[in-house]
């Protein structure tokens, strides 16, 4: 997605030359959020239901090399090598390799019935086993885990969520809204095992039961591992780039080397990019919200077009980059919409409505508003968009 | 002209599109999406931006 938006952005900014997409997945770019919702509960849905339309600007001069993963980058020779050994030379490189799910934190002993959810293929495989009456255990209570729980419960599965947190969605939504989301899940029969982790698995050849650290044993036909993601940067290990947690980039989305120097011809976008956002502070972070692949892609596209046209990119980069993160989640009839970086907050405050109905909650770090989240009340939440502004530059007087 | 189609089976009225192209998309008093089905060519960039930010990817933009 971020790669697609970057290519569109470069075209919009005047770049007319060739573009090659090199992708590990066999599918053209598609939208991931439905994978834990509509696509997961609707038999027969596939790539066509989630594919991004390819705009006319990308109908010509574009080649797609899909089902091939990048395995190394030679930044001096400007060549990417794929897993078939083929070399892909470039004038400008966009790193949009995204994330992959963290694996099961204990030994899986090669058992079947263990799933993750990141790709379309993952979703189709998981859908085929979320049958009514199936015992589904979900490890992790972030958005992916909770959305799968809601979908599986709606499909008539018996759902248990195992999480180290005190309440689901704690990191993103805080204790107040997290507790409310737990109540809504429990109304649909989902059971929560909080402050817990997995101790062991029982079964052969597929998992049949899981044992929690407290000793509780749960029947389990399907174990879903949803404990976060890691950036796909191993292929950049010898690239000379700073990939200590994703690809470090500057305000122009240009990669920064481990020597601290900006690489003007290498960009990183989407979930794999790590950058500072002056709306909040100067700490470079990876942020996994859905709107940021689009925001980073559009921005990088501008810089790439300028770079390849031989223009000076510094004025453009100096404009800064301060995208407002936004995220949403549908679980049962709760439509959650948020702006900002709620998980930077040290406190939250209910400012409108009731949590058990519709509401707006503000998130603060110290005295600074860092996020807002609503259940329903979309207009009220939208109105916050202009409330996030970078601090005024220090005056020289 | 540009034709705007919103799949109202997909739309969850998040209103992200309103911010990108307020001339075309609005949330009404009940927080439900309302939109006009045609717009002039000059709005293409704004309308594509609105389609891009739709969480449900429910907006289809075509040049008529």
Coordinates of C-alpha atoms in Angstrom, one line a residue:
Chain A
X1 CA 0.0 0.0 0.0
X2 CA 2.7 2.5 1.0
X3 CA 4.7 1.6 -2.2
X4 CA 1.6 2.1 -4.3
X5 CA 0.9 5.5 -2.8
X6 CA 4.6 6.5 -3.2
X7 CA 4.4 5.6 -6.9
X8 CA 1.2 7.6 -7.3
X9 CA 2.7 10.5 -5.5
X10 CA 5.8 10.5 -7.7
X11 CA 3.6 10.4 -10.8
X12 CA 1.5 13.3 -9.4
X13 CA 4.7 15.2 -8.8
X14 CA 5.7 14.9 -12.4
X15 CA 7.8 11.7 -12.6
X16 CA 7.1 9.9 -15.9
X17 CA 9.9 7.3 -16.0
X18 CA 9.7 3.6 -15.3
X19 CA 8.6 2.1 -11.9
X20 CA 9.1 -1.5 -10.8
X21 CA 7.3 -3.1 -7.9
X22 CA 9.1 -6.0 -6.3
X23 CA 6.9 -7.8 -3.8
X24 CA 7.2 -10.9 -1.7
X25 CA 3.5 -11.6 -1.8
X26 CA 1.9 -13.0 -4.9
X27 CA -0.9 -10.4 -4.8
X28 CA -1.0 -6.8 -6.1
X29 CA -1.4 -4.2 -3.3
X30 CA -4.5 -4.7 -1.2
X31 CA -6.2 -3.2 1.9
X32 CA -5.4 -5.1 5.0
X33 CA -8.0 -4.0 7.6
X34 CA -10.9 -6.1 6.1
X35 CA -8.7 -9.2 6.6
X36 CA -9.7 -9.3 10.3
X37 CA -13.3 -8.4 9.6
X38 CA -15.4 -8.7 6.4
X39 CA -13.1 -11.0 4.5
X40 CA -12.6 -13.2 7.6
X41 CA -16.3 -13.8 7.9
X42 CA -17.4 -13.9 4.3
X43 CA -16.8 -17.2 2.5
X44 CA -15.7 -16.6 -1.1
X45 CA -14.2 -13.1 -0.6
X46 CA -10.7 -12.8 -2.0
X47 CA -8.2 -10.4 -3.5
X48 CA -10.7 -8.7 -5.8
X49 CA -12.7 -7.6 -2.7
X50 CA -9.7 -5.9 -1.1
X51 CA -7.4 -4.9 -4.0
X52 CA -6.6 -1.2 -4.4
X53 CA -7.7 0.1 -7.8
X54 CA -4.7 0.8 -10.0
X55 CA -5.0 4.4 -11.1
X56 CA -4.5 5.5 -14.7
X57 CA -1.2 7.2 -13.9
X58 CA 0.2 3.7 -13.1
X59 CA -1.1 1.9 -16.2
X60 CA 2.0 2.6 -18.2
X61 CA 5.7 2.4 -17.5
X62 CA 5.1 0.1 -14.5
X63 CA 6.3 -3.5 -14.1
X64 CA 5.2 -5.9 -11.3
X65 CA 7.5 -8.5 -10.0
X66 CA 5.4 -10.4 -7.5
X67 CA 6.1 -13.4 -5.4
X68 CA 9.8 -12.4 -5.1
X69 CA 11.3 -11.2 -1.9
X70 CA 14.2 -8.8 -1.7
X71 CA 17.1 -10.5 0.1
X72 CA 19.8 -7.8 -0.1
X73 CA 20.6 -4.2 -0.9
X74 CA 23.9 -3.0 -2.3
X75 CA 23.5 0.8 -1.8
X76 CA 26.8 1.6 -3.5
X77 CA 26.0 -0.3 -6.8
X78 CA 22.3 0.7 -6.4
X79 CA 21.0 -2.9 -6.8
X80 CA 18.4 -5.0 -5.0
X81 CA 18.8 -8.7 -5.2
X82 CA 15.7 -10.9 -4.9
X83 CA 15.3 -14.5 -3.7
X84 CA 15.7 -15.9 -7.2
X85 CA 19.1 -14.2 -7.4
X86 CA 18.0 -11.6 -9.9
X87 CA 19.3 -8.1 -9.6
X88 CA 17.1 -5.0 -9.8
X89 CA 19.0 -1.8 -10.4
X90 CA 17.4 1.5 -9.4
X91 CA 17.9 5.3 -9.6
X92 CA 15.7 5.7 -6.5
X93 CA 14.7 2.9 -4.1
X94 CA 11.6 2.9 -1.9
X95 CA 11.6 0.5 1.0
X96 CA 8.1 -0.5 1.8
X97 CA 8.6 -4.1 3.1
X98 CA 6.3 -3.6 6.1
X99 CA 5.9 -5.9 9.0
X100 CA 5.4 -9.5 9.8
X101 CA 3.6 -11.0 12.9
X102 CA 5.8 -11.9 15.8
X103 CA 5.9 -15.7 16.2
X104 CA 4.4 -17.8 19.1
X105 CA 6.6 -16.9 22.1
X106 CA 6.9 -20.6 23.0
X107 CA 8.0 -23.7 21.0
X108 CA 5.2 -24.7 18.7
X109 CA 6.6 -28.3 18.4
X110 CA 5.5 -28.2 14.7
X111 CA 1.8 -28.5 15.7
X112 CA -1.0 -27.6 13.3
X113 CA -3.8 -25.2 14.1
X114 CA -1.6 -22.2 14.8
X115 CA -2.3 -19.1 12.9
X116 CA -1.2 -15.5 12.4
X117 CA -3.0 -12.7 10.5
X118 CA -1.1 -10.3 8.3
X119 CA -1.6 -11.4 4.7
X120 CA -4.6 -12.3 2.5
X121 CA -3.4 -15.9 2.5
X122 CA -3.3 -15.9 6.3
X123 CA -6.9 -14.6 6.4
X124 CA -8.2 -17.2 3.9
X125 CA -6.4 -20.0 5.9
X126 CA -7.9 -18.7 9.2
X127 CA -11.4 -18.3 7.8
X128 CA -11.5 -21.9 6.8
X129 CA -11.1 -23.0 10.5
X130 CA -13.3 -20.4 12.3
X131 CA -16.3 -22.6 12.2
X132 CA -19.3 -22.3 14.5
X133 CA -18.5 -24.2 17.7
X134 CA -14.7 -24.1 17.1
X135 CA -12.6 -23.4 20.2
X136 CA -10.6 -20.4 19.3
X137 CA -7.8 -19.1 21.5
X138 CA -6.4 -15.7 20.6
X139 CA -3.0 -14.7 22.1
X140 CA -2.8 -11.0 22.3
X141 CA -5.4 -8.3 22.8
X142 CA -4.4 -5.5 20.4
X143 CA -6.5 -4.4 17.5
X144 CA -5.8 -7.5 15.4
X145 CA -6.5 -9.9 18.3
X146 CA -9.7 -8.1 19.3
X147 CA -11.1 -7.8 15.8
X148 CA -10.5 -11.5 15.2
X149 CA -12.2 -12.2 18.5
X150 CA -15.2 -10.2 17.4
X151 CA -15.4 -11.8 14.0
X152 CA -15.0 -15.3 15.4
X153 CA -17.6 -14.7 18.1
X154 CA -20.1 -13.4 15.5
X155 CA -19.4 -16.6 13.5
X156 CA -20.4 -18.7 16.5
X157 CA -17.0 -19.8 17.7
X158 CA -16.1 -20.2 21.4
X159 CA -13.5 -17.5 21.8
X160 CA -10.9 -17.0 24.6
X161 CA -8.4 -14.1 24.6
X162 CA -5.2 -14.6 26.5
X163 CA -3.3 -11.4 27.2
X164 CA -0.5 -10.1 29.4
X165 CA -2.4 -6.8 29.7
X166 CA -4.9 -5.9 32.4
X167 CA -7.5 -4.9 29.8
X168 CA -7.7 -5.4 26.0
X169 CA -6.4 -2.6 23.8
X170 CA -4.7 -1.1 26.8
X171 CA -1.8 0.4 25.0
X172 CA -3.8 2.1 22.3
X173 CA -7.0 3.0 24.2
X174 CA -6.0 3.1 27.9
X175 CA -7.8 1.5 30.8
X176 CA -11.2 3.2 30.6
X177 CA -12.0 2.4 27.0
X178 CA -10.1 -0.9 27.2
X179 CA -12.3 -2.1 30.1
X180 CA -15.4 -1.0 28.1
X181 CA -14.3 -2.9 25.0
X182 CA -13.8 -6.0 27.2
X183 CA -17.4 -5.6 28.5
X184 CA -18.7 -5.4 24.9
X185 CA -16.7 -8.5 24.0
X186 CA -18.0 -10.4 27.0
X187 CA -21.5 -9.5 26.1
X188 CA -20.9 -11.6 23.0
X189 CA -19.5 -14.5 24.9
X190 CA -15.7 -13.8 24.6
X191 CA -13.7 -14.8 27.7
X192 CA -10.6 -12.9 28.8
X193 CA -7.6 -14.3 30.6
X194 CA -5.7 -11.2 31.6
X195 CA -2.2 -11.0 33.1
X196 CA -1.6 -14.4 31.4
X197 CA 0.6 -15.9 28.8
X198 CA 1.0 -19.3 27.3
X199 CA 2.9 -22.0 29.2
X200 CA 2.4 -25.0 26.8
X201 CA 0.5 -26.7 24.1
X202 CA -1.1 -30.1 24.0
X203 CA -2.1 -32.1 20.9
X204 CA -0.8 -34.1 18.0
X205 CA -0.6 -33.4 15.1
X206 CA -2.7 -30.3 15.8
X207 CA -3.1 -28.2 18.9
X208 CA -6.0 -29.5 21.1
X209 CA -5.5 -27.6 24.4
X210 CA -3.3 -24.7 25.6
X211 CA -2.0 -24.4 29.1
X212 CA -1.7 -20.8 30.6
X213 CA 1.0 -19.7 33.0
X214 CA -1.6 -19.8 35.8
X215 CA -2.2 -23.4 35.1
X216 CA -5.6 -22.9 33.5
X217 CA -6.2 -25.3 30.6
X218 CA -8.3 -24.2 27.6
X219 CA -9.7 -26.4 24.8
X220 CA -8.2 -25.1 21.6
X221 CA -8.9 -26.1 17.9
X222 CA -7.5 -22.8 16.6
X223 CA -4.7 -20.8 18.2
X224 CA -4.2 -17.3 16.8
X225 CA -1.0 -15.5 17.6
X226 CA -1.6 -11.7 17.6
X227 CA 1.2 -10.4 19.8
X228 CA 2.5 -7.6 17.6
X229 CA 4.8 -7.3 14.6
X230 CA 8.4 -6.9 13.6
X231 CA 9.7 -4.8 10.7
X232 CA 11.0 -6.7 7.7
X233 CA 14.5 -5.3 7.6
X234 CA 16.8 -8.4 7.7
X235 CA 17.4 -8.0 4.0
X236 CA 19.0 -4.6 4.8
X237 CA 21.5 -6.0 7.3
X238 CA 24.5 -5.2 5.2
X239 CA 23.1 -2.1 3.5
X240 CA 24.7 0.4 5.7
X241 CA 21.3 1.9 6.7
X242 CA 20.2 2.4 10.3
X243 CA 17.7 -0.4 10.7
X244 CA 17.8 -0.7 14.5
X245 CA 14.0 -0.7 14.7
X246 CA 12.6 -0.3 11.2
X247 CA 14.4 2.1 8.7
X248 CA 15.3 5.4 10.2
X249 CA 14.4 8.3 7.9
X250 CA 14.5 12.1 7.9
X251 CA 11.6 14.5 7.4
X252 CA 11.8 13.7 3.7
X253 CA 11.4 10.0 4.3
X254 CA 15.1 9.6 3.1
X255 CA 16.9 6.7 4.7
X256 CA 19.7 7.6 7.2
X257 CA 22.8 5.5 7.3
X258 CA 24.3 4.0 10.4
X259 CA 26.9 6.7 9.9
X260 CA 24.2 9.3 10.3
X261 CA 24.3 10.5 6.7
X262 CA 21.2 10.9 4.6
X263 CA 21.0 8.7 1.5
X264 CA 19.2 10.9 -1.0
X265 CA 18.2 8.0 -3.3
X266 CA 16.8 5.6 -0.7
X267 CA 13.4 6.2 0.9
X268 CA 11.3 4.2 3.4
X269 CA 7.5 4.5 3.8
X270 CA 4.7 2.8 5.7
X271 CA 5.0 0.6 8.7
X272 CA 8.7 -0.1 8.2
X273 CA 9.7 3.6 8.4
X274 CA 10.9 5.2 11.7
X275 CA 10.7 9.0 11.9
X276 CA 10.1 11.8 14.3
X277 CA 6.7 13.6 14.2
X278 CA 6.9 17.2 15.3
X279 CA 3.2 17.2 16.2
X280 CA 4.4 15.2 19.3
X281 CA 8.1 15.4 19.9
X282 CA 11.5 14.6 18.3
X283 CA 11.6 10.9 19.0
X284 CA 11.8 8.7 15.9
X285 CA 9.2 6.0 16.1
X286 CA 7.5 3.4 13.9
X287 CA 3.8 4.0 13.9
X288 CA 1.5 1.3 12.7
X289 CA -1.7 3.3 11.9
X290 CA -3.5 2.7 8.7
X291 CA -3.4 6.3 7.3
X292 CA 0.4 6.6 7.5
X293 CA 1.3 4.4 4.5
X294 CA -0.7 6.9 2.5
X295 CA 0.8 9.9 4.2
X296 CA 4.4 8.7 4.0
X297 CA 3.9 7.5 0.4
X298 CA 2.6 10.8 -0.8
X299 CA 5.4 12.7 0.9
X300 CA 8.1 10.4 -0.4
X301 CA 6.6 10.5 -3.9
X302 CA 7.2 14.3 -4.0
X303 CA 10.8 14.0 -2.9
X304 CA 11.5 11.2 -5.3
X305 CA 10.2 13.1 -8.3
X306 CA 12.3 16.1 -7.3
X307 CA 15.4 14.0 -6.8
X308 CA 15.1 12.2 -10.1
X309 CA 14.4 15.5 -11.9
X310 CA 17.8 16.7 -10.5
X311 CA 16.1 19.3 -8.3
X312 CA 17.4 20.4 -5.0
X313 CA 15.4 18.4 -2.4
X314 CA 16.6 20.2 0.6
X315 CA 13.9 23.0 0.6
X316 CA 11.2 20.3 0.3
X317 CA 12.7 18.2 3.0
X318 CA 13.0 21.2 5.3
X319 CA 9.3 21.8 5.2
X320 CA 9.0 19.0 7.7
X321 CA 6.7 16.1 8.0
X322 CA 3.9 16.1 10.6
X323 CA 1.2 13.6 9.6
X324 CA -1.7 13.2 12.1
X325 CA -2.0 9.5 12.8
X326 CA -5.6 8.2 12.6
X327 CA -7.0 4.7 13.3
X328 CA -10.3 3.1 13.6
X329 CA -11.7 -0.3 14.6
X330 CA -15.1 -2.0 14.1
X331 CA -15.9 -4.5 16.9
X332 CA -19.6 -5.5 17.0
X333 CA -21.6 -2.3 16.9
X334 CA -18.7 -0.2 18.3
X335 CA -17.1 2.1 15.7
X336 CA -13.9 3.3 17.3
X337 CA -12.2 6.3 15.7
X338 CA -9.0 8.0 17.0
X339 CA -6.5 10.7 16.1
X340 CA -3.1 11.3 17.4
X341 CA -0.8 9.0 19.4
X342 CA -3.0 7.9 22.2
X343 CA -0.4 5.5 23.6
X344 CA 2.0 8.3 24.5
X345 CA -0.6 9.4 27.0
X346 CA -0.2 9.2 30.8
X347 CA -3.9 9.9 31.4
X348 CA -7.2 9.9 29.6
X349 CA -10.4 11.8 30.3
X350 CA -14.0 11.2 29.3
X351 CA -15.2 14.5 27.8
X352 CA -18.5 13.6 26.1
X353 CA -21.1 10.9 26.2
X354 CA -21.0 7.6 28.1
X355 CA -18.5 4.8 27.6
X356 CA -21.2 2.2 27.5
X357 CA -22.9 4.0 24.7
X358 CA -21.2 6.6 22.6
X359 CA -18.4 8.8 23.9
X360 CA -15.3 11.0 23.3
X361 CA -12.1 10.5 25.4
X362 CA -9.1 12.8 25.4
X363 CA -5.6 11.6 26.0
X364 CA -2.9 13.7 27.6
X365 CA 0.8 13.5 28.2
X366 CA 1.3 16.0 31.0
X367 CA -0.8 19.0 29.9
X368 CA -0.5 18.2 26.2
X369 CA -3.3 16.7 24.2
X370 CA -1.7 13.7 22.3
X371 CA -4.8 11.9 21.2
X372 CA -8.5 11.6 21.0
X373 CA -10.7 8.6 20.6
X374 CA -14.4 8.2 20.2
X375 CA -16.9 5.3 20.2
X376 CA -19.4 6.7 17.6
X377 CA -19.7 10.5 17.8
X378 CA -17.7 10.8 14.6
X379 CA -18.3 14.5 14.0
X380 CA -17.1 15.4 17.5
X381 CA -13.9 13.3 17.0
X382 CA -13.3 14.8 13.6
X383 CA -13.4 18.3 15.1
X384 CA -10.2 17.5 16.9
X385 CA -8.1 17.2 13.8
X386 CA -7.1 20.9 14.0
X387 CA -6.2 20.6 17.7
X388 CA -2.9 18.9 17.1
X389 CA -0.2 21.4 16.0
X390 CA 3.5 21.3 16.2
X391 CA 5.0 23.6 18.9
X392 CA 5.8 27.1 17.7
X393 CA 9.5 27.4 16.7
X394 CA 11.4 29.2 19.4
X395 CA 11.6 32.9 18.6
X396 CA 15.1 34.2 18.1
X397 CA 14.3 37.4 20.1
Chain B
X1 CA -16.7 15.4 -15.2
X2 CA -15.7 13.0 -12.4
X3 CA -18.2 10.4 -11.2
X4 CA -18.2 9.6 -7.5
X5 CA -19.7 6.3 -6.2
X6 CA -19.7 5.3 -2.6
X7 CA -20.6 1.7 -1.7
X8 CA -23.0 2.4 1.1
X9 CA -22.9 -1.3 2.2
X10 CA -19.2 -0.7 3.0
X11 CA -19.3 2.9 4.2
X12 CA -19.2 3.2 8.0
X13 CA -19.5 6.9 8.0
X14 CA -16.1 7.6 9.5
X15 CA -16.0 10.9 7.6
X16 CA -12.3 10.9 6.7
X17 CA -13.2 11.8 3.1
X18 CA -15.0 15.0 4.4
X19 CA -11.6 16.4 5.3
X20 CA -10.1 15.9 1.9
X21 CA -13.0 17.0 -0.3
X22 CA -15.6 18.9 1.8
X23 CA -17.2 20.2 -1.4
X24 CA -18.4 16.7 -2.2
X25 CA -18.6 14.8 1.1
X26 CA -20.3 15.8 4.3
X27 CA -21.5 14.2 7.5
X28 CA -25.1 15.2 8.2
X29 CA -26.7 15.9 11.6
X30 CA -27.0 12.2 12.3
X31 CA -23.3 11.6 11.5
X32 CA -24.2 9.8 8.2
X33 CA -22.3 10.4 5.0
X34 CA -23.9 12.5 2.3
X35 CA -22.2 13.2 -1.1
X36 CA -22.7 14.6 -4.5
X37 CA -22.3 12.1 -7.4
X38 CA -20.5 14.4 -9.9
X39 CA -17.7 16.9 -9.7
X40 CA -15.5 18.9 -12.1
X41 CA -12.2 17.5 -13.4
X42 CA -10.2 20.0 -11.4
X43 CA -11.2 18.1 -8.2
X44 CA -9.5 14.9 -9.3
X45 CA -6.6 15.2 -6.8
X46 CA -8.8 16.0 -3.9
X47 CA -11.2 13.2 -4.8
X48 CA -8.5 10.6 -5.2
X49 CA -7.1 11.8 -1.8
X50 CA -10.6 11.2 -0.3
X51 CA -10.8 7.7 -1.8
X52 CA -7.3 7.0 -0.4
X53 CA -8.1 7.9 3.2
X54 CA -11.4 6.0 3.3
X55 CA -10.9 3.3 5.9
X56 CA -13.4 1.0 4.3
X57 CA -12.1 1.8 0.7
X58 CA -15.8 2.4 -0.2
X59 CA -15.2 5.3 -2.6
X60 CA -14.8 4.8 -6.3
X61 CA -13.7 7.7 -8.5
X62 CA -14.1 7.5 -12.3
X63 CA -13.6 10.0 -15.0
X64 CA -16.9 10.2 -17.0

